[in-house]
Coordinates of C-alpha atoms (C1' of nucleotides) in Angstrom, one line a residue:
Chain D
M259 CA -23.9 30.8 0.2
E260 CA -21.4 27.9 -0.4
K261 CA -23.1 24.9 -1.8
E262 CA -21.8 21.6 -0.6
K263 CA -19.9 19.8 -3.3
K264 CA -21.7 16.7 -4.5
Y265 CA -20.3 13.8 -6.4
T266 CA -22.0 11.7 -9.0
I267 CA -21.8 7.9 -8.8
A268 CA -19.5 7.9 -11.9
E269 CA -17.1 10.4 -10.3
C270 CA -16.9 8.2 -7.1
R271 CA -16.2 5.1 -9.1
Q272 CA -13.6 6.9 -11.2
S273 CA -11.9 8.1 -8.0
L274 CA -11.9 4.7 -6.4
T275 CA -10.4 3.1 -9.4
A276 CA -7.8 5.8 -9.6
I277 CA -6.9 5.3 -6.0
K278 CA -6.7 1.6 -6.5
D279 CA -4.4 2.1 -9.5
V280 CA -2.1 4.3 -7.4
M281 CA -2.0 1.9 -4.5
E282 CA -1.2 -1.0 -6.8
L283 CA 1.6 1.0 -8.4
L284 CA 3.1 2.7 -5.4
S285 CA 2.4 0.6 -2.3
G286 CA 4.9 -1.9 -0.9
K287 CA 8.0 -1.3 0.9
W288 CA 10.3 0.2 -1.7
K289 CA 8.6 2.2 -4.4
F290 CA 8.7 5.6 -2.7
R291 CA 12.2 5.0 -1.5
I292 CA 13.4 4.4 -5.1
I293 CA 11.5 7.3 -6.5
G294 CA 12.6 9.6 -3.7
G295 CA 16.2 8.6 -4.3
L296 CA 15.9 9.4 -8.0
M297 CA 14.2 12.7 -7.3
I298 CA 17.0 13.8 -5.1
N299 CA 19.9 12.4 -6.9
G300 CA 18.9 12.5 -10.6
K301 CA 20.5 9.7 -12.6
M302 CA 21.5 6.7 -10.6
R303 CA 23.0 3.4 -11.5
F304 CA 21.7 0.1 -10.2
M305 CA 24.4 -0.1 -7.6
D306 CA 23.8 3.4 -6.5
L307 CA 20.2 2.5 -5.8
L308 CA 21.1 -0.7 -4.1
R309 CA 23.2 1.4 -1.7
T310 CA 20.8 4.3 -1.3
V311 CA 17.7 2.3 -0.7
D312 CA 19.1 0.5 2.1
G313 CA 17.9 -3.0 3.0
I314 CA 16.6 -3.8 -0.4
A315 CA 17.8 -6.9 -2.1
A316 CA 18.9 -6.9 -5.8
K317 CA 16.0 -9.1 -6.8
M318 CA 13.4 -6.7 -5.3
L319 CA 15.1 -3.6 -6.7
S320 CA 15.2 -5.2 -10.1
K321 CA 11.5 -6.1 -9.9
E322 CA 10.4 -2.7 -8.7
L323 CA 12.4 -0.9 -11.4
V324 CA 10.7 -3.0 -14.1
E325 CA 7.3 -2.0 -12.8
L326 CA 8.2 1.6 -12.6
E327 CA 9.6 1.6 -16.1
Q328 CA 6.5 -0.1 -17.5
N329 CA 4.5 2.7 -16.0
E330 CA 6.9 5.2 -17.6
L331 CA 7.8 6.7 -14.3
L332 CA 11.5 6.2 -15.1
T333 CA 13.8 5.3 -18.0
R334 CA 16.4 2.6 -18.1
T335 CA 19.6 3.2 -20.1
V336 CA 22.2 0.6 -20.7
L337 CA 25.7 2.2 -21.0
N338 CA 28.5 0.9 -23.2
T339 CA 31.0 0.1 -20.4
K340 CA 33.2 -2.9 -19.9
P341 CA 31.1 -4.5 -17.3
I342 CA 27.8 -3.0 -18.4
T343 CA 26.2 -0.3 -16.2
V344 CA 22.6 0.8 -16.3
E345 CA 21.3 4.2 -15.4
Y346 CA 17.9 5.0 -14.1
E347 CA 16.2 8.4 -14.3
L348 CA 12.8 9.7 -13.6
T349 CA 10.8 10.7 -16.6
A350 CA 8.8 14.0 -16.8
H351 CA 5.8 11.9 -15.9
G352 CA 7.6 10.4 -13.0
K353 CA 8.4 13.9 -11.7
T354 CA 4.7 14.7 -11.6
L355 CA 4.6 12.5 -8.5
A356 CA 6.3 15.2 -6.5
P357 CA 3.1 16.9 -5.2
L358 CA 1.6 13.6 -4.4
I359 CA 4.6 12.7 -2.3
T360 CA 4.7 16.0 -0.6
T361 CA 1.0 15.7 0.3
I362 CA 1.4 12.3 1.7
A363 CA 4.5 13.2 3.6
S364 CA 2.9 16.2 5.2
W365 CA -0.2 14.5 6.2
G366 CA 2.0 11.8 7.7
I367 CA 4.0 14.3 9.7
S368 CA 0.9 16.0 11.1
H369 CA -0.7 12.6 11.9
R370 CA 2.4 11.6 13.8
R371 CA 2.2 14.9 15.8
F372 CA -1.5 14.3 16.4
L373 CA -0.9 10.9 17.9
F374 CA 1.9 12.2 19.9
R375 CA -0.2 15.0 21.4
K376 CA -2.7 12.3 22.4
R377 CA 0.1 10.3 24.0
K378 CA -0.5 7.4 21.8
P379 CA 2.3 5.1 21.1
V380 CA 3.9 5.9 17.8
P381 CA 6.2 3.7 15.8
Q382 CA 9.9 4.5 16.1
L383 CA 11.8 6.6 13.7
Chain B
M225 CA 15.5 34.0 -9.9
E226 CA 14.0 30.9 -8.4
K227 CA 16.4 29.0 -6.1
E228 CA 16.0 25.3 -6.3
K229 CA 14.6 23.9 -3.0
K230 CA 17.1 21.9 -1.1
Y231 CA 16.3 19.4 1.6
T232 CA 18.4 18.5 4.6
I233 CA 19.1 14.9 5.5
A234 CA 16.8 15.2 8.5
E235 CA 13.9 16.5 6.4
C236 CA 14.3 13.6 4.0
R237 CA 14.3 11.1 6.8
Q238 CA 11.3 12.6 8.4
S239 CA 9.4 12.5 5.1
L240 CA 10.3 8.9 4.4
T241 CA 9.1 8.0 7.9
A242 CA 5.9 9.9 7.4
I243 CA 5.3 8.2 4.0
K244 CA 5.9 4.9 5.6
D245 CA 3.5 5.7 8.4
V246 CA 0.8 6.6 5.9
M247 CA 1.4 3.5 3.8
E248 CA 1.2 1.3 6.8
L249 CA -2.0 2.9 7.9
L250 CA -3.8 3.3 4.6
S251 CA -2.5 0.7 2.2
G252 CA -4.3 -2.6 1.7
K253 CA -7.4 -3.3 -0.2
W254 CA -10.0 -1.7 1.9
K255 CA -9.0 1.4 3.9
F256 CA -9.8 4.0 1.3
R257 CA -13.1 2.4 0.4
I258 CA -14.2 2.5 4.1
I259 CA -13.0 6.1 4.6
G260 CA -14.6 7.1 1.3
G261 CA -17.9 5.6 2.3
L262 CA -17.9 7.4 5.6
M263 CA -16.9 10.7 3.9
I264 CA -19.9 10.5 1.6
N265 CA -22.5 9.0 3.8
G266 CA -21.6 10.3 7.3
K267 CA -22.5 7.9 10.1
M268 CA -22.8 4.3 9.0
R269 CA -23.5 1.1 10.8
F270 CA -21.4 -2.0 10.5
M271 CA -23.9 -3.6 8.1
D272 CA -24.1 -0.4 6.0
L273 CA -20.4 -0.6 5.5
L274 CA -20.5 -4.3 4.7
R275 CA -22.9 -3.5 1.9
T276 CA -21.3 -0.4 0.7
V277 CA -17.7 -1.6 0.6
D278 CA -18.6 -4.5 -1.6
G279 CA -16.5 -7.6 -1.5
I280 CA -15.2 -7.1 2.0
A281 CA -15.7 -9.9 4.5
A282 CA -17.0 -9.1 8.0
K283 CA -13.7 -10.2 9.5
M284 CA -11.7 -7.8 7.4
L285 CA -14.1 -4.9 7.9
S286 CA -13.9 -5.4 11.6
K287 CA -10.1 -5.5 11.6
E288 CA -9.8 -2.4 9.4
L289 CA -12.2 -0.5 11.6
V290 CA -10.2 -1.3 14.7
E291 CA -7.1 0.1 13.1
L292 CA -8.8 3.2 11.9
E293 CA -10.3 3.8 15.3
Q294 CA -6.9 3.3 17.0
N295 CA -5.6 6.0 14.8
E296 CA -8.5 8.2 15.7
L297 CA -9.7 8.5 12.2
L298 CA -13.1 7.4 13.2
T299 CA -15.3 6.8 16.2
R300 CA -17.2 3.7 17.2
T301 CA -20.5 4.1 19.0
V302 CA -22.5 1.2 20.4
L303 CA -26.2 1.9 20.3
N304 CA -28.8 0.6 22.8
T305 CA -30.9 -1.4 20.4
K306 CA -32.3 -4.9 20.8
P307 CA -29.7 -6.6 18.7
I308 CA -27.0 -4.0 19.3
T309 CA -26.0 -1.8 16.4
V310 CA -22.8 0.1 16.1
E311 CA -22.2 3.4 14.3
Y312 CA -19.0 4.5 12.8
E313 CA -18.2 8.1 11.9
L314 CA -15.1 10.0 10.8
T315 CA -13.5 12.2 13.3
A316 CA -12.4 15.7 12.5
H317 CA -8.9 14.3 12.2
G318 CA -10.2 11.6 9.8
K319 CA -11.7 14.3 7.6
T320 CA -8.3 15.9 7.2
L321 CA -7.6 13.0 4.9
A322 CA -9.8 14.6 2.2
P323 CA -7.1 16.6 0.4
L324 CA -4.8 13.5 0.5
I325 CA -7.5 11.4 -1.1
T326 CA -8.2 14.1 -3.7
T327 CA -4.5 14.4 -4.6
I328 CA -4.1 10.7 -5.0
A329 CA -7.2 10.2 -7.0
S330 CA -6.4 13.0 -9.4
W331 CA -2.9 11.8 -10.0
G332 CA -4.4 8.3 -10.6
I333 CA -6.8 9.7 -13.1
S334 CA -4.2 11.6 -15.0
H335 CA -1.8 8.6 -14.9
R336 CA -4.5 6.4 -16.4
R337 CA -5.0 8.9 -19.1
F338 CA -1.3 9.1 -19.7
L339 CA -1.0 5.3 -20.2
F340 CA -4.1 5.3 -22.4
R341 CA -2.6 8.0 -24.7
K342 CA 0.5 5.8 -24.9
R343 CA -1.7 2.9 -25.9
K344 CA -0.5 0.9 -23.0
P345 CA -2.8 -1.7 -21.6
V346 CA -4.6 -0.4 -18.6
P347 CA -6.4 -2.5 -15.9
Q348 CA -10.1 -2.6 -16.4
L349 CA -12.5 -0.4 -14.5
Chain J
dC292 C1' -26.5 -7.2 14.4
dA293 C1' -21.7 -7.1 15.2
dG294 C1' -17.8 -9.5 15.3
dG295 C1' -14.6 -13.4 16.9
dA296 C1' -12.4 -18.2 15.8
dT297 C1' -10.6 -21.2 12.5
dC298 C1' -8.6 -22.7 8.4
dC299 C1' -6.8 -22.0 4.0
dT300 C1' -4.8 -19.5 -0.3
dT301 C1' -2.1 -16.1 -2.2
dT302 C1' 1.0 -12.5 -2.4
dA303 C1' 5.0 -9.9 -0.7
dC304 C1' 9.3 -10.1 0.7
dG305 C1' 14.0 -12.0 2.0
dA306 C1' 18.6 -14.9 1.6
dT307 C1' 21.7 -17.1 -1.1
dA308 C1' 23.8 -18.6 -5.1
dC309 C1' 24.7 -18.0 -9.9
dT310 C1' 25.7 -15.8 -14.9
dG311 C1' 26.8 -12.7 -19.1
Chain F
dC247 C1' 28.0 -4.6 -12.8
dA248 C1' 23.3 -5.8 -13.3
dG249 C1' 20.7 -8.8 -13.0
dT250 C1' 18.1 -14.1 -12.7
dA251 C1' 16.9 -18.5 -10.4
dT252 C1' 15.6 -21.0 -6.5
dC253 C1' 13.9 -21.6 -2.2
dG254 C1' 11.8 -20.2 2.0
dT255 C1' 9.0 -17.2 5.4
dA256 C1' 5.6 -14.0 6.9
dA257 C1' 1.8 -11.2 6.2
dA258 C1' -2.5 -10.2 3.7
dG259 C1' -6.7 -11.6 2.6
dG260 C1' -10.8 -14.9 1.9
dA261 C1' -14.5 -18.6 3.3
dT262 C1' -17.1 -20.5 6.6
dC263 C1' -19.0 -21.2 10.9
dC264 C1' -20.1 -19.7 15.6
dT265 C1' -22.0 -16.5 19.5
dG266 C1' -23.8 -12.7 22.9

DNA sequence: CAGGATCCTTTACGATACTG
DNA sequence: CAGTATCGTAAAGGATCCTG
């Protein structure tokens, strides 16, 4: 009874573009780590992020934060302290990434198990 | 009534590793295009892929296919034809990527709409 | 046809030093 | 503290040519 779902050319192209958008925005070594940190901890200052996302250099963190802010995934707030401090926080839109992250993580977990069962070498934790 | 979901350190680390795995496997310019093509068309020969995934060079296609095969997302079958032909097809495991792809694509679509509503410049289709 | 070899360009990322 | 500037390396990707 089930009809196989078919896709129009337009739908395919739209999806491919959307995937490309997401990849350009979120791929690289740090984006998910930054977003993940903010999801768990809420508001964080630059230094907090620098410590939490370990291994990242200030220059990279700064660059990544700008990109994320331009895409309105997070807000940047400069506080009136003696040496200034800046707080970063996910926007409501940024929080909509949660299901995406969950989906990716759970496929990744099952993929790792899959390779393990096949006795394939798997990158270290 | 709802309790907020909490995560242990171990769960976080596992998720981060899983996301890193997925990104290493699927990021780059071509992987999703290749997998998408195979999802829609089923079995495809090297040349079919070269034409479908437009813009890709033979060298890149070849390299990407090897990686995907090593991860058992697809199978490679050499046929007994005069000039040999090779067929690629998603494995059952490869097909489990479908929900992941759908999730990414739909977040991407709504993100693009979000930026558009805000009158932010958006990359061309 | 499928794909490897070679060479080249571009982008991502890292280390260190510096400034308001 | 929150960055920027400068410089350097490594990895991704592209173009072209070659072969069983």
